[in-house]
Amino acid sequence: MIGYTSLGTNDLPRSGAFYDALLAEFGAQRVFEQPDFIVWSAGENSPAFSVHVPFDGNAATVGNGTMIALSAASRDQVDALYKKAISLGATSEGEPGQRHENGFYAAYFRDPDGNKLNIHHMG
């Protein structure tokens, strides 16, 4: 259902390096790049993820209640990606752990621009 997601950044080179390293863990790589944005994908039929310098020229800001959720293949991958994000400069918003009795295992963090992300696994 989702074609792509976009997050704002005030430092495209820093954000690009952060997401190059993090999204590589999903097998994603840069598939398109312009002076004001970068797009990653894991394949032709996979959703894309992008970061953009705001088109209107104003500073990028964090959306209150906005979060991008990334689906991991296992709990171990949730743990590994959370650790990787923190090592790349992300700040914790919730360490990996069981969130609901339905098997939802998740971790939360903010990227260097303050955007909130979740990495989760069901089961």
C-alpha positions as YAML, in Angstrom:
chain: A
units: angstrom
residues:
- id: 1
  name: MET
  ca: [0.00, 0.00, 0.00]
- id: 2
  name: ILE
  ca: [2.81, 2.48, 0.77]
- id: 3
  name: GLY
  ca: [4.81, 3.66, -2.23]
- id: 4
  name: TYR
  ca: [7.32, 5.77, -0.31]
- id: 5
  name: THR
  ca: [7.81, 7.82, 2.81]
- id: 6
  name: SER
  ca: [9.61, 11.13, 3.19]
- id: 7
  name: LEU
  ca: [11.27, 12.81, 6.14]
- id: 8
  name: GLY
  ca: [12.69, 16.30, 6.29]
- id: 9
  name: THR
  ca: [16.33, 17.06, 7.00]
- id: 10
  name: ASN
  ca: [18.39, 20.17, 7.65]
- id: 11
  name: ASP
  ca: [21.67, 18.37, 6.83]
- id: 12
  name: LEU
  ca: [21.35, 16.16, 3.76]
- id: 13
  name: PRO
  ca: [24.92, 14.77, 3.83]
- id: 14
  name: ARG
  ca: [24.60, 13.76, 7.51]
- id: 15
  name: SER
  ca: [21.15, 12.28, 6.97]
- id: 16
  name: GLY
  ca: [22.33, 10.47, 3.85]
- id: 17
  name: ALA
  ca: [25.21, 8.84, 5.71]
- id: 18
  name: PHE
  ca: [22.91, 7.83, 8.60]
- id: 19
  name: TYR
  ca: [20.34, 6.19, 6.33]
- id: 20
  name: ASP
  ca: [22.95, 4.64, 3.99]
- id: 21
  name: ALA
  ca: [24.26, 2.65, 6.95]
- id: 22
  name: LEU
  ca: [20.91, 1.92, 8.60]
- id: 23
  name: LEU
  ca: [18.90, 0.98, 5.51]
- id: 24
  name: ALA
  ca: [21.69, -1.20, 4.12]
- id: 25
  name: GLU
  ca: [20.67, -3.63, 6.88]
- id: 26
  name: PHE
  ca: [17.40, -4.10, 4.94]
- id: 27
  name: GLY
  ca: [19.25, -4.54, 1.66]
- id: 28
  name: ALA
  ca: [18.29, -1.02, 0.57]
- id: 29
  name: GLN
  ca: [20.52, 1.33, -1.35]
- id: 30
  name: ARG
  ca: [20.28, 4.74, -2.92]
- id: 31
  name: VAL
  ca: [18.16, 4.55, -6.05]
- id: 32
  name: PHE
  ca: [17.74, 8.24, -6.83]
- id: 33
  name: GLU
  ca: [19.46, 11.41, -5.69]
- id: 34
  name: GLN
  ca: [19.10, 15.11, -6.35]
- id: 35
  name: PRO
  ca: [20.78, 18.08, -4.65]
- id: 36
  name: ASP
  ca: [17.82, 18.37, -2.23]
- id: 37
  name: PHE
  ca: [16.80, 14.74, -1.63]
- id: 38
  name: ILE
  ca: [17.91, 11.09, -1.52]
- id: 39
  name: VAL
  ca: [15.75, 7.99, -2.10]
- id: 40
  name: TRP
  ca: [16.53, 4.40, -0.97]
- id: 41
  name: SER
  ca: [14.82, 1.14, -1.85]
- id: 42
  name: ALA
  ca: [15.42, -2.58, -1.45]
- id: 43
  name: GLY
  ca: [14.11, -3.38, -4.92]
- id: 44
  name: GLU
  ca: [11.91, -2.43, -7.83]
- id: 45
  name: ASN
  ca: [8.66, -3.56, -6.19]
- id: 46
  name: SER
  ca: [9.56, -2.43, -2.67]
- id: 47
  name: PRO
  ca: [8.43, 0.79, -1.01]
- id: 48
  name: ALA
  ca: [11.00, 3.59, -1.01]
- id: 49
  name: PHE
  ca: [12.27, 5.78, 1.82]
- id: 50
  name: SER
  ca: [13.49, 9.32, 1.27]
- id: 51
  name: VAL
  ca: [14.87, 12.37, 3.04]
- id: 52
  name: HIS
  ca: [14.37, 15.87, 1.68]
- id: 53
  name: VAL
  ca: [15.47, 19.40, 2.32]
- id: 54
  name: PRO
  ca: [12.09, 21.19, 2.54]
- id: 55
  name: PHE
  ca: [10.92, 22.54, -0.81]
- id: 56
  name: ASP
  ca: [9.71, 25.81, 0.72]
- id: 57
  name: GLY
  ca: [13.21, 26.72, 1.93]
- id: 58
  name: ASN
  ca: [12.21, 26.75, 5.59]
- id: 59
  name: ALA
  ca: [13.88, 24.55, 8.19]
- id: 60
  name: ALA
  ca: [12.77, 20.94, 8.44]
- id: 61
  name: THR
  ca: [10.78, 20.30, 11.60]
- id: 62
  name: VAL
  ca: [9.64, 17.13, 13.35]
- id: 63
  name: GLY
  ca: [5.95, 16.27, 13.04]
- id: 64
  name: ASN
  ca: [4.19, 15.83, 16.37]
- id: 65
  name: GLY
  ca: [2.74, 12.32, 16.23]
- id: 66
  name: THR
  ca: [4.56, 11.43, 13.02]
- id: 67
  name: MET
  ca: [6.54, 8.19, 12.97]
- id: 68
  name: ILE
  ca: [7.91, 5.88, 10.28]
- id: 69
  name: ALA
  ca: [7.75, 2.17, 11.16]
- id: 70
  name: LEU
  ca: [10.24, -0.26, 9.60]
- id: 71
  name: SER
  ca: [9.40, -3.97, 9.55]
- id: 72
  name: ALA
  ca: [12.20, -6.31, 10.65]
- id: 73
  name: ALA
  ca: [12.53, -9.99, 9.75]
- id: 74
  name: SER
  ca: [13.14, -11.07, 13.36]
- id: 75
  name: ARG
  ca: [13.52, -9.88, 16.94]
- id: 76
  name: ASP
  ca: [17.27, -10.21, 16.50]
- id: 77
  name: GLN
  ca: [17.10, -7.80, 13.57]
- id: 78
  name: VAL
  ca: [15.10, -5.33, 15.69]
- id: 79
  name: ASP
  ca: [17.84, -5.50, 18.34]
- id: 80
  name: ALA
  ca: [20.65, -5.14, 15.78]
- id: 81
  name: LEU
  ca: [19.05, -2.24, 13.89]
- id: 82
  name: TYR
  ca: [18.27, -0.37, 17.10]
- id: 83
  name: LYS
  ca: [21.91, -0.72, 18.22]
- id: 84
  name: LYS
  ca: [23.10, 0.37, 14.77]
- id: 85
  name: ALA
  ca: [20.83, 3.43, 14.79]
- id: 86
  name: ILE
  ca: [22.10, 4.47, 18.23]
- id: 87
  name: SER
  ca: [25.71, 3.95, 17.14]
- id: 88
  name: LEU
  ca: [25.04, 6.20, 14.12]
- id: 89
  name: GLY
  ca: [23.83, 9.07, 16.31]
- id: 90
  name: ALA
  ca: [20.15, 8.30, 16.88]
- id: 91
  name: THR
  ca: [18.62, 8.90, 20.30]
- id: 92
  name: SER
  ca: [16.54, 6.29, 22.07]
- id: 93
  name: GLU
  ca: [12.79, 6.62, 22.40]
- id: 94
  name: GLY
  ca: [12.36, 3.08, 23.74]
- id: 95
  name: GLU
  ca: [14.73, 0.12, 23.82]
- id: 96
  name: PRO
  ca: [13.78, -3.15, 22.10]
- id: 97
  name: GLY
  ca: [11.14, -5.16, 23.89]
- id: 98
  name: GLN
  ca: [7.75, -6.82, 23.82]
- id: 99
  name: ARG
  ca: [5.09, -4.11, 23.56]
- id: 100
  name: HIS
  ca: [1.86, -6.08, 23.41]
- id: 101
  name: GLU
  ca: [0.78, -9.63, 24.14]
- id: 102
  name: ASN
  ca: [0.02, -10.10, 20.43]
- id: 103
  name: GLY
  ca: [3.74, -10.56, 19.70]
- id: 104
  name: PHE
  ca: [4.58, -6.96, 18.77]
- id: 105
  name: TYR
  ca: [8.32, -6.56, 19.52]
- id: 106
  name: ALA
  ca: [9.63, -3.07, 18.85]
- id: 107
  name: ALA
  ca: [12.23, -0.39, 19.45]
- id: 108
  name: TYR
  ca: [11.92, 3.37, 18.95]
- id: 109
  name: PHE
  ca: [14.50, 6.06, 18.15]
- id: 110
  name: ARG
  ca: [14.93, 9.52, 16.66]
- id: 111
  name: ASP
  ca: [17.28, 10.12, 13.76]
- id: 112
  name: PRO
  ca: [19.86, 12.95, 13.91]
- id: 113
  name: ASP
  ca: [17.19, 15.43, 12.70]
- id: 114
  name: GLY
  ca: [14.76, 14.33, 15.44]
- id: 115
  name: ASN
  ca: [12.41, 12.30, 13.23]
- id: 116
  name: LYS
  ca: [10.86, 9.38, 15.11]
- id: 117
  name: LEU
  ca: [11.21, 5.84, 13.75]
- id: 118
  name: ASN
  ca: [10.16, 2.40, 14.93]
- id: 119
  name: ILE
  ca: [11.66, -0.97, 14.09]
- id: 120
  name: HIS
  ca: [9.34, -3.87, 14.82]
- id: 121
  name: HIS
  ca: [8.66, -7.56, 14.34]
- id: 122
  name: MET
  ca: [5.35, -9.37, 14.78]
- id: 123
  name: GLY
  ca: [5.53, -12.82, 16.31]
...
